[in-house]
Short mmCIF file of C-alpha atoms in Angstrom, two decimals:
data_model
loop_
_atom_site.label_atom_id
_atom_site.label_comp_id
_atom_site.label_asym_id
_atom_site.label_seq_id
_atom_site.Cartn_x
_atom_site.Cartn_y
_atom_site.Cartn_z
CA PRO A 353 -15.31 -50.83 35.07
CA ALA A 354 -13.15 -49.82 37.93
CA GLY A 355 -10.66 -47.05 37.10
CA LYS A 356 -11.36 -46.37 33.43
CA PRO A 357 -13.21 -42.99 32.76
CA GLN A 358 -16.77 -43.03 31.54
CA VAL A 359 -16.90 -39.28 31.04
CA LEU A 360 -14.64 -37.17 28.69
CA VAL A 361 -14.94 -33.24 28.57
CA LEU A 362 -12.46 -31.71 26.12
CA GLU A 363 -11.89 -28.35 26.79
CA PRO A 364 -9.87 -25.59 23.96
CA THR A 365 -7.78 -24.19 26.86
CA ARG A 366 -6.31 -25.20 30.37
CA GLU A 367 -8.10 -22.66 32.47
CA LEU A 368 -11.73 -23.84 31.38
CA ALA A 369 -10.40 -27.54 32.01
CA ILE A 370 -9.18 -26.73 35.27
CA GLN A 371 -12.26 -24.70 36.24
CA VAL A 372 -14.99 -27.51 34.18
CA ALA A 373 -12.95 -30.52 36.15
CA GLU A 374 -13.24 -28.23 39.42
CA ALA A 375 -17.18 -28.13 39.21
CA PHE A 376 -17.49 -31.64 38.19
CA GLN A 377 -15.75 -32.89 41.20
CA LYS A 378 -17.84 -30.67 43.35
CA ASP A 379 -20.53 -32.10 41.92
CA ALA A 380 -19.23 -35.88 41.78
CA ASN A 381 -18.17 -34.90 46.05
CA HIS A 382 -21.55 -36.88 46.95
CA ILE A 383 -20.84 -40.06 44.95
CA PRO A 384 -18.78 -42.33 46.98
CA GLY A 385 -15.21 -43.10 44.91
CA CYS A 386 -15.80 -40.71 42.30
CA GLN A 387 -12.95 -38.89 40.96
CA VAL A 388 -12.65 -36.16 38.25
CA LEU A 389 -8.82 -35.61 36.54
CA PRO A 390 -8.14 -32.39 35.18
CA ILE A 391 -5.40 -33.25 32.05
CA TYR A 392 -3.71 -29.95 30.30
CA GLY A 393 -0.36 -28.78 28.75
CA GLY A 394 2.09 -26.70 30.69
CA GLN A 395 1.88 -29.49 33.89
CA SER A 396 3.74 -32.17 34.52
CA TYR A 397 2.69 -35.90 33.47
CA GLN A 398 3.33 -37.13 36.37
CA PRO A 399 0.76 -36.40 38.29
CA GLN A 400 -1.56 -37.11 35.80
CA LEU A 401 -0.33 -40.55 35.34
CA SER A 402 -0.27 -41.51 38.93
CA ALA A 403 -3.69 -39.62 39.36
CA ARG A 404 -4.89 -42.19 36.47
CA LYS A 405 -2.98 -45.32 37.93
CA ARG A 406 -5.37 -44.67 40.74
CA GLY A 407 -8.30 -44.70 38.88
CA VAL A 408 -10.89 -42.05 37.76
CA HIS A 409 -14.29 -41.38 36.39
CA GLY A 410 -14.21 -38.52 34.49
CA VAL A 411 -11.51 -36.64 32.71
CA VAL A 412 -11.61 -33.04 31.35
CA GLY A 413 -8.76 -31.99 29.32
CA THR A 414 -7.48 -30.08 26.21
CA PRO A 415 -7.54 -31.88 22.78
CA GLY A 416 -3.50 -31.83 22.56
CA ARG A 417 -2.72 -33.22 25.95
CA VAL A 418 -5.68 -36.08 25.82
CA ILE A 419 -3.90 -37.26 22.34
CA ASP A 420 -0.59 -37.14 24.01
CA HIS A 421 -1.80 -39.20 26.87
CA LEU A 422 -3.95 -41.98 24.15
CA GLU A 423 -0.40 -42.28 22.40
CA ARG A 424 1.32 -42.95 25.26
CA GLY A 425 -1.29 -45.70 26.36
CA SER A 426 -1.84 -43.81 30.04
CA LEU A 427 -5.43 -43.09 29.09
CA ASP A 428 -8.04 -45.91 27.79
CA LEU A 429 -11.37 -44.43 26.49
CA SER A 430 -12.87 -48.09 25.71
CA ALA A 431 -14.98 -47.54 29.04
CA LEU A 432 -16.24 -43.99 27.49
CA ARG A 433 -19.76 -43.76 27.86
CA MET A 434 -19.89 -40.11 27.20
CA LEU A 435 -18.15 -37.60 25.36
CA VAL A 436 -18.46 -33.74 25.67
CA LEU A 437 -17.12 -31.15 23.17
CA ASP A 438 -17.50 -27.78 25.11
CA GLU A 439 -16.87 -24.38 23.28
CA ALA A 440 -16.05 -26.71 20.01
CA ASP A 441 -16.08 -23.14 17.97
CA GLU A 442 -13.15 -21.98 20.23
CA MET A 443 -11.74 -25.30 19.39
CA LEU A 444 -11.45 -24.79 15.97
CA ARG A 445 -10.71 -21.25 16.23
CA MET A 446 -8.37 -22.33 18.00
CA GLY A 447 -6.59 -25.09 15.31
CA PHE A 448 -7.38 -28.10 17.69
CA ILE A 449 -10.25 -29.69 15.07
CA ASP A 450 -7.75 -32.44 14.09
CA ASP A 451 -7.23 -33.53 17.08
CA VAL A 452 -10.75 -33.29 18.43
CA GLU A 453 -11.64 -35.75 15.50
CA ALA A 454 -8.32 -37.79 16.05
CA VAL A 455 -10.20 -38.25 19.97
CA LEU A 456 -13.80 -39.18 18.76
CA LYS A 457 -12.19 -41.80 16.73
CA LYS A 458 -10.39 -43.42 19.36
CA THR A 459 -13.74 -43.57 21.25
CA PRO A 460 -16.75 -46.52 21.43
CA GLU A 461 -19.28 -46.67 18.94
CA THR A 462 -21.77 -46.25 21.87
CA ARG A 463 -20.97 -43.30 23.75
CA GLN A 464 -22.90 -40.48 23.69
CA VAL A 465 -21.41 -36.97 22.68
CA ALA A 466 -23.04 -33.81 23.39
CA LEU A 467 -21.77 -30.59 21.70
CA PHE A 468 -21.41 -27.14 22.61
CA SER A 469 -20.58 -24.42 20.58
CA ALA A 470 -21.52 -20.58 20.62
CA THR A 471 -21.79 -20.59 16.70
CA MET A 472 -21.84 -23.10 14.24
CA PRO A 473 -19.35 -22.83 11.58
CA SER A 474 -19.23 -25.65 8.64
CA GLN A 475 -16.64 -27.62 10.18
CA ILE A 476 -18.36 -27.73 13.31
CA LYS A 477 -21.47 -29.00 11.61
CA ARG A 478 -19.61 -31.64 9.93
CA ILE A 479 -17.93 -33.36 12.94
CA ALA A 480 -22.25 -32.85 14.40
CA GLN A 481 -23.07 -34.57 11.17
CA THR A 482 -20.18 -37.24 11.27
CA TYR A 483 -20.26 -38.20 14.74
CA LEU A 484 -23.33 -37.27 16.58
CA LYS A 485 -26.40 -39.60 16.27
CA ASN A 486 -29.79 -38.02 15.71
CA PRO A 487 -28.81 -34.73 16.92
CA VAL A 488 -31.14 -32.22 18.18
CA GLU A 489 -29.73 -28.55 17.65
CA ILE A 490 -30.81 -26.08 20.32
CA ALA A 491 -30.29 -22.42 19.76
CA ILE A 492 -30.89 -19.73 22.35
CA LYS A 493 -31.76 -16.66 20.55
CA SER A 494 -29.85 -13.54 21.76
CA LEU A 495 -31.68 -11.50 23.90
CA THR A 496 -29.61 -8.15 23.14
CA SER A 497 -30.33 -5.46 21.18
CA THR A 498 -30.50 -1.74 21.55
CA ALA A 499 -33.55 0.35 21.91
CA GLU A 500 -34.39 2.95 19.03
CA ASN A 501 -35.38 5.46 20.87
CA ILE A 502 -32.10 5.90 22.35
CA ARG A 503 -29.96 8.77 21.05
CA GLN A 504 -25.99 8.59 22.04
CA ARG A 505 -23.54 11.56 22.04
CA PHE A 506 -19.94 12.03 23.55
CA TRP A 507 -17.95 15.31 24.45
CA MET A 508 -14.66 15.08 24.41
CA VAL A 509 -13.11 16.14 28.18
CA SER A 510 -10.00 16.73 29.36
CA GLY A 511 -8.83 14.80 32.50
CA ILE A 512 -9.05 17.53 35.20
CA ASN A 513 -12.78 18.57 33.88
CA LYS A 514 -14.06 15.01 33.98
CA LEU A 515 -15.44 15.16 37.47
CA ASP A 516 -17.43 18.66 36.86
CA ALA A 517 -18.50 17.28 33.39
CA LEU A 518 -19.80 13.98 34.49
CA THR A 519 -21.67 15.97 37.84
CA ARG A 520 -23.33 18.36 35.17
#
């Protein structure tokens, strides 16, 4: 459907929303007319509203500002095909989990949901069980470990003696 977003990506911070929207737009540049709109707090509504009126295919936003647009009627998610919850544990930690659920409830049942989270606290698991259909969990094993044969020591050195101590 022309003008209605098909993809919504929720990010916990405006910095991530801007960064992801830029990457998304760069990837979408080979699709003629494909537009991605970042929406986040701390920015005037006017540029966001005028870009919305021109029509966008993807929206990347913070939960609070997305809800503001939904309540104003300036964001229509009726044609949404995919919702991405990025850094879900960060959104929980920052107190956005109710906003995330409010957005989920305003999306069509037919949309696909992808949830990315570094950790899986119980509230995130509950959201996954409630809103994801036949989810597949992909866990990446941490490769960082400390070698057991390393001995660590330190010496207190005053500022003027640092270079001598390091070169020795």
